[in-house]
Coordinates of C-alpha atoms in Angstrom, one line a residue:
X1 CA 110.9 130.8 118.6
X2 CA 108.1 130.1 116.4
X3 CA 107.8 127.1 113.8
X4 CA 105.0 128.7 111.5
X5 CA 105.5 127.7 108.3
X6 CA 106.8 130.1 105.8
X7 CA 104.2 131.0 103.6
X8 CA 102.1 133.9 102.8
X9 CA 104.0 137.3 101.6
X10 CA 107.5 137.3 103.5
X11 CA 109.4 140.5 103.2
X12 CA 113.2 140.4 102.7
X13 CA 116.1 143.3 102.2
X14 CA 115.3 142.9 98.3
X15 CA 111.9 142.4 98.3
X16 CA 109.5 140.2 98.7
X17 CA 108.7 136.3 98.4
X18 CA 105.3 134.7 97.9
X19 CA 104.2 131.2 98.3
X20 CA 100.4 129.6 97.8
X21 CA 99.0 126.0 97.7
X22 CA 96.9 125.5 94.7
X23 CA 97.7 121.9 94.0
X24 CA 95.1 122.2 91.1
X25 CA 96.3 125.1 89.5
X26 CA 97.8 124.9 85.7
X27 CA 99.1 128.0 86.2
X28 CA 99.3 130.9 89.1
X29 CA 100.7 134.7 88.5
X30 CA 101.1 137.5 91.3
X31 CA 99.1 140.4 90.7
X32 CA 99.4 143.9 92.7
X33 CA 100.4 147.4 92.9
X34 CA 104.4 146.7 92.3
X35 CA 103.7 145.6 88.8
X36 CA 100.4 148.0 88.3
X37 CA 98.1 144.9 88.3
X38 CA 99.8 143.4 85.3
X39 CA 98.1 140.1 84.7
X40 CA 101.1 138.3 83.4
X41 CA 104.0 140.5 84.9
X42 CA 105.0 137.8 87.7
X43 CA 104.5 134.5 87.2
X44 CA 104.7 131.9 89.5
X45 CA 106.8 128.7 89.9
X46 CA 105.2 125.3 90.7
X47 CA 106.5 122.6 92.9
X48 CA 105.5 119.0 93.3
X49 CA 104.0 119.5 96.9
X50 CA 101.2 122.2 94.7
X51 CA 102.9 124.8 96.5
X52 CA 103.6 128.3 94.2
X53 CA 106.6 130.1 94.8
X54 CA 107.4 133.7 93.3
X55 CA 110.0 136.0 94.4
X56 CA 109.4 140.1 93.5
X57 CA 112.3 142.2 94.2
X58 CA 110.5 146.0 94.9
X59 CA 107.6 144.4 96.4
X60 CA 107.3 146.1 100.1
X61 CA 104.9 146.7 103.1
X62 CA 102.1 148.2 102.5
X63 CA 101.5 146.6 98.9
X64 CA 98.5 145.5 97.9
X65 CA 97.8 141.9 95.7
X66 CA 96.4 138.5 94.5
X67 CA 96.8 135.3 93.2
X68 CA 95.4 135.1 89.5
X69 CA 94.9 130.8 89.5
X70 CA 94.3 129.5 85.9
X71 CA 92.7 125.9 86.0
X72 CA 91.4 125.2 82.6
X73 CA 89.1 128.0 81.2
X74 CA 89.1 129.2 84.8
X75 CA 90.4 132.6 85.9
X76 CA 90.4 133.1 89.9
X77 CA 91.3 136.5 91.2
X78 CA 92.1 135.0 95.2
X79 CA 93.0 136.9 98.0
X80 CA 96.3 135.3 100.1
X81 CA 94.9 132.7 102.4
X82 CA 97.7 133.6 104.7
X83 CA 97.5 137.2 104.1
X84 CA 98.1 138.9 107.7
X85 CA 96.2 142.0 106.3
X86 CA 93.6 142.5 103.9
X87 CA 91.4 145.4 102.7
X88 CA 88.6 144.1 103.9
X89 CA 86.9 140.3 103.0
X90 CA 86.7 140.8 99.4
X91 CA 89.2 143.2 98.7
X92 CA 92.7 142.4 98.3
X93 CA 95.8 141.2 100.4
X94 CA 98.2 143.8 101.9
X95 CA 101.7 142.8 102.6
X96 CA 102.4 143.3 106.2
X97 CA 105.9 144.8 108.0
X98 CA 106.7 142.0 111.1
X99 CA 108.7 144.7 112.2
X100 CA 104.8 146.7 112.6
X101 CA 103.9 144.0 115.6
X102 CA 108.0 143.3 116.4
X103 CA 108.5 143.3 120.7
X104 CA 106.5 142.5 123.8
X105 CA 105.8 143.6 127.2
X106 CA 107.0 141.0 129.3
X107 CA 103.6 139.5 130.9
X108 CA 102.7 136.6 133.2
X109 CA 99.1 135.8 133.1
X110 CA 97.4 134.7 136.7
X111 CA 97.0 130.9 137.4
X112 CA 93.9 129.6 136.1
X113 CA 92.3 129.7 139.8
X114 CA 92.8 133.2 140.0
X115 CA 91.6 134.1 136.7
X116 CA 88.0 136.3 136.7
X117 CA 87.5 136.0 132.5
X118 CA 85.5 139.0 131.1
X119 CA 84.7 138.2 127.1
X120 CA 84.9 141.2 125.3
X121 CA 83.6 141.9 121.6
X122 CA 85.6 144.4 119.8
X123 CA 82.8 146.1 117.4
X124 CA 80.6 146.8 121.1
X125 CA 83.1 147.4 123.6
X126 CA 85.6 150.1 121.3
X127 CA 82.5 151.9 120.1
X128 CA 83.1 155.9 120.8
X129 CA 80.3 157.7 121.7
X130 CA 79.1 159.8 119.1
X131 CA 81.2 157.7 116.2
X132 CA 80.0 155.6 113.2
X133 CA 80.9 152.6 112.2
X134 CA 81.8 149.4 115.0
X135 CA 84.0 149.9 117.8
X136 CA 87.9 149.5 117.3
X137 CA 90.8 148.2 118.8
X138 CA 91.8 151.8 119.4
X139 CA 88.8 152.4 121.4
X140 CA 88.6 149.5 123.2
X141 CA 92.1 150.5 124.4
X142 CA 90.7 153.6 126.0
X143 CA 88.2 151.5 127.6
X144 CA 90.5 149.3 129.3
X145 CA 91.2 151.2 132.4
X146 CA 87.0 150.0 133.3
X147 CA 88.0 146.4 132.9
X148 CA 90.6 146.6 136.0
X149 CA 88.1 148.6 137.9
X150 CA 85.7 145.7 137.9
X151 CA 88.6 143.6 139.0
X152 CA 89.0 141.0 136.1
X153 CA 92.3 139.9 135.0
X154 CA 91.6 138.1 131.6
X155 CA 90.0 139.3 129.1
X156 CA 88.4 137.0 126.0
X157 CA 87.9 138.5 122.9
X158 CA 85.2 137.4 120.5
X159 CA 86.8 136.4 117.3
X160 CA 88.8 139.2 115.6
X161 CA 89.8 137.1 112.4
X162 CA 88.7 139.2 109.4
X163 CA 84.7 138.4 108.5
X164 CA 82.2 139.1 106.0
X165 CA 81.0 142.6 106.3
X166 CA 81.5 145.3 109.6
X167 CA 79.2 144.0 112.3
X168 CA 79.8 140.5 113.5
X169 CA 80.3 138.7 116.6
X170 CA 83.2 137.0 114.8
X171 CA 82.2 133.4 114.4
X172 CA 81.9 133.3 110.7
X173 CA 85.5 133.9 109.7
X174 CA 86.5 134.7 105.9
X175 CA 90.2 135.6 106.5
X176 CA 91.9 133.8 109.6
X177 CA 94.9 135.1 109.0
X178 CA 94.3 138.9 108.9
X179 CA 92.7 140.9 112.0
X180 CA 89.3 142.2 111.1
X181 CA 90.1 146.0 109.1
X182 CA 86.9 147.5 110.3
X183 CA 88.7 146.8 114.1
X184 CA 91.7 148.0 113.3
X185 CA 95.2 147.3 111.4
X186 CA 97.4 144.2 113.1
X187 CA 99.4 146.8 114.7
X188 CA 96.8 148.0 117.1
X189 CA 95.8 144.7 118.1
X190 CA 99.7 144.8 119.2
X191 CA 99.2 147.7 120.7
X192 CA 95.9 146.2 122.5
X193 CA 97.5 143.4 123.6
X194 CA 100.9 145.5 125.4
X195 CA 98.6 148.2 126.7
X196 CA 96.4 144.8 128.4
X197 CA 99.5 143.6 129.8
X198 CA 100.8 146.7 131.0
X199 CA 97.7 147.0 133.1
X200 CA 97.8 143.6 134.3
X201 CA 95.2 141.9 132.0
X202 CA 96.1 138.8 130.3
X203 CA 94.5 138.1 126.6
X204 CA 92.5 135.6 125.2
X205 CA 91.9 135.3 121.7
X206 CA 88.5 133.0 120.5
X207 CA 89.3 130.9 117.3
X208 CA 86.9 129.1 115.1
X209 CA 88.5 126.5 113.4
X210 CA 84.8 124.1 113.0
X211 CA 84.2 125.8 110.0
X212 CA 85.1 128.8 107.8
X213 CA 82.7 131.6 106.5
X214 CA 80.4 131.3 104.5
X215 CA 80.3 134.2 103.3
X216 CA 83.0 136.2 101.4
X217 CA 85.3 132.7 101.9
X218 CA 87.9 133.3 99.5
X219 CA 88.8 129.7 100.4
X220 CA 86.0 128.3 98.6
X221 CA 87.3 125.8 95.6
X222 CA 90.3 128.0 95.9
X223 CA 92.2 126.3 93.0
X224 CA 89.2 126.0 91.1
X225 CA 88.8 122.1 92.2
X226 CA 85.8 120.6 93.7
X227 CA 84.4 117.3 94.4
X228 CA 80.3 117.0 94.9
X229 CA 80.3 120.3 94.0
X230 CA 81.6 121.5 97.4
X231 CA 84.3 123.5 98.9
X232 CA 87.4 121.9 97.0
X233 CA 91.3 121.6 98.5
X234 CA 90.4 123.2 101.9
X235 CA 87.4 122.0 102.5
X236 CA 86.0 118.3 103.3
X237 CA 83.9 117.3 100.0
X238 CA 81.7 114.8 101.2
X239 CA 79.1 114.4 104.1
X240 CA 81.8 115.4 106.8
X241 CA 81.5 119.1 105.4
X242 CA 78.1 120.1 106.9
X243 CA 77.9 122.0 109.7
X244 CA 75.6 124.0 111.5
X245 CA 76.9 126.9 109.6
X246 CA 77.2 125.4 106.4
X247 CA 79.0 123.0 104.2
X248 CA 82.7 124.3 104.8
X249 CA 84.3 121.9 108.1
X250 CA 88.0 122.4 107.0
X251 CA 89.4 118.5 106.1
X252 CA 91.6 118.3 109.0
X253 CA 92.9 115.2 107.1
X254 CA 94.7 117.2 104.5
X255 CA 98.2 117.7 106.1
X256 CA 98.4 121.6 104.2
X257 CA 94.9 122.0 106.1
X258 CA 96.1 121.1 109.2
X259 CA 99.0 123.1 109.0
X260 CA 97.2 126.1 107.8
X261 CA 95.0 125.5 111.5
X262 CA 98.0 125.1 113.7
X263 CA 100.3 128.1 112.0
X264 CA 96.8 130.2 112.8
X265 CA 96.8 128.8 116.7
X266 CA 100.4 130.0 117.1
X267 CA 100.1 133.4 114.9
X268 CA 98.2 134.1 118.0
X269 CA 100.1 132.9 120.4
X270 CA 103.6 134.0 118.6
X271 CA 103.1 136.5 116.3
X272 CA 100.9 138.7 118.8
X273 CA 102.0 137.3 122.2
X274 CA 98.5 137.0 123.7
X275 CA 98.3 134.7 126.6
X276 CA 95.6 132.0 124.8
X277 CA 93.3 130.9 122.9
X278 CA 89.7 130.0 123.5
X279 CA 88.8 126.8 120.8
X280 CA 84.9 127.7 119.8
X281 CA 82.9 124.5 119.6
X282 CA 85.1 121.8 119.7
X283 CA 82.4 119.3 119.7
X284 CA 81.8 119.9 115.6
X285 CA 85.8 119.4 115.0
X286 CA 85.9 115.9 116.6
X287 CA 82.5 114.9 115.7
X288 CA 80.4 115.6 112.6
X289 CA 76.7 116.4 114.1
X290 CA 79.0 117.6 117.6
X291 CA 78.0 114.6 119.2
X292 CA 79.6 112.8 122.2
X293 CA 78.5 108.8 121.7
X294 CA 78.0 108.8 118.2
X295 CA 81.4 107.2 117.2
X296 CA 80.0 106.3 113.6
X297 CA 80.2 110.0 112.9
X298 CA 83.5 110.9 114.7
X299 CA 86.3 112.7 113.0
X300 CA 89.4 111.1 114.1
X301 CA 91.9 113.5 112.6
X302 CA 89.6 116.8 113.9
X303 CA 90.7 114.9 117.2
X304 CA 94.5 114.6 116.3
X305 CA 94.7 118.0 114.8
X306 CA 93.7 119.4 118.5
X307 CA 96.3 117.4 119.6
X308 CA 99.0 117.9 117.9
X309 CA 98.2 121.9 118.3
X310 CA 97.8 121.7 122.0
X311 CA 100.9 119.9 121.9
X312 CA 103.0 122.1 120.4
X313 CA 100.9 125.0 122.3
X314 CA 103.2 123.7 125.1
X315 CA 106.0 123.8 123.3
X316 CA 106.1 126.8 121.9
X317 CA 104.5 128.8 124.7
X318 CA 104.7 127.3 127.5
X319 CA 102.0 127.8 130.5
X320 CA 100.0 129.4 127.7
X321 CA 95.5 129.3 128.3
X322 CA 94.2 127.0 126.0
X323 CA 90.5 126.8 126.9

């Protein structure tokens, strides 16, 4: 059984509870079409932890919303951080149905001697002949059939977390939480991952958890707080930020970061059943410039945080890839 945190939009008989950490927030509201986008129609409760809680009977799958956050003459208009579904990376949340991605095909991948990895990008390798737009999850379905001619057995995919725009190979991830909507709803990444198994391919999902972004990153001074003029509550907001990519290394010291990270890793691993996850650059969590040697500029909780992940990788699903 899984140990995500609750969090996010979680459906009950009645409705629907939502909870965000905005720790800098004076005041947070729920905004969507169950209330017709009424600004003040739901607002929401604060705890001590900066966690805000709201519970909206009606509320159901399929809904869309946002978090209005009020920090001094600021109005934010976010999308859920946790959201399992969006629009698209700067639309709005959807509440997702569990029951939509509920059951499994029972699957054992190969041992890691046997495996022959192919890595697969979703927008290339669903592409229909004669169709606009990137390749799907649908299509790359149809396509699987080739991948056990060639005789592999594991198939990576690039990262499928929702980015900015259509075309991407994935490494600059807005909504971590949500499966890309040009791809495909979370659903049919279900359905890609049973149809894998059924023909004997295991699957490998790529995460990117050395930065976030930078574009369309929702998670930018989410609450409206910064430091330095950088990326506020998610974000580190000193040197330790920069990045290849940009100034937005998640602070892997925050304990609500961390757990964001590891409730990602096992959404994966839990939520989808796939088989494992391939970690993109490691080097730039544990180290600032991705350095081995240069211990002045190591990041000792990046280090811990892939610990404590893999560690509970094991836990939870056991004999799982973790590359």
């Amino acid at each position: 059984m899984s140990s995500i945190k609750v969090k996010g939009a979680q459906l009950h008989k009645k409705g629907c509870r939502f909870t965000v950490w905005a720790p800098h927030a004076d005041e947070v509201y729920v905004v969507g079409t169950f209330n017709g986008w009424d600004k003040t129609a739901h607002p929401m409760t604060g705890r001590k932890n900066g966690e805000w809680v709201a519970d909206i009977a009606g509320a159901k799958a399929g809904n869309e919303y946002r978090y209005r956050i009020l920090n001094g003459d600021q109005e934010l208009m976010r999308i859920d951080p946790r959201a399992r579904r969006v629009t698209d990376s700067t639309g709005n949340a959807i509440i997702r149905d569990p029951k939509s991605i509920a059951g499994m095909v029972p699957f054992t991948p190969p041992p890691m001697n046997e495996m022959i990895i192919y890595e697969l990008h979703i927008g290339t390798f669903g592409k229909e002949e004669g169709e606009d737009g990137p390749g799907t999850l649908s299509g790359a379905i149809r396509h699987l059939p080739y991948l056990c001619e060639l005789g592999v057995n594991v198939i990576e995919i690039m990262p499928l977390a929702e980015f900015a725009g259509g075309y991407s190979w994935g490494y600059n991830p807005a909504h971590i939480f949500a499966v890309e909507s040009d791809y495909g709803r979370p659903r049919e990444f279900r359905k890609f991952v049973d149809e894998a198994h059924k023909l004997g391919l295991s699957v490998v999902v790529d995460v990117v958890y050395n930065h976030f972004g930078p574009d369309d990153l929702q998670l930018w001074q989410f609450d409206g707080w910064s430091k330095n003029d950088m990326g506020g509550i998610y974000f580190y907001n000193d040197w330790r930020a920069k990045t290849p990519w940009g100034h937005t290394r998640p602070d892997y010291g925050r304990p609500q970061v961390r757990d964001f990270i590891r409730d990602n890793a096992l959404m994966w691993l839990c939520e989808y059943s796939v088989d494992g996850l391939r970690w993109d650059m490691t080097s730039y969590i544990r180290n600032v410039h991705g350095r081995d040697g240069d211990t002045g500029s190591d990041i000792h909780e990046g280090w811990t945080l892939m610990q404590e992940i893999t560690h509970e990788i094991r836990k939870q699903r056991p004999g799982a890839i973790n590359i």
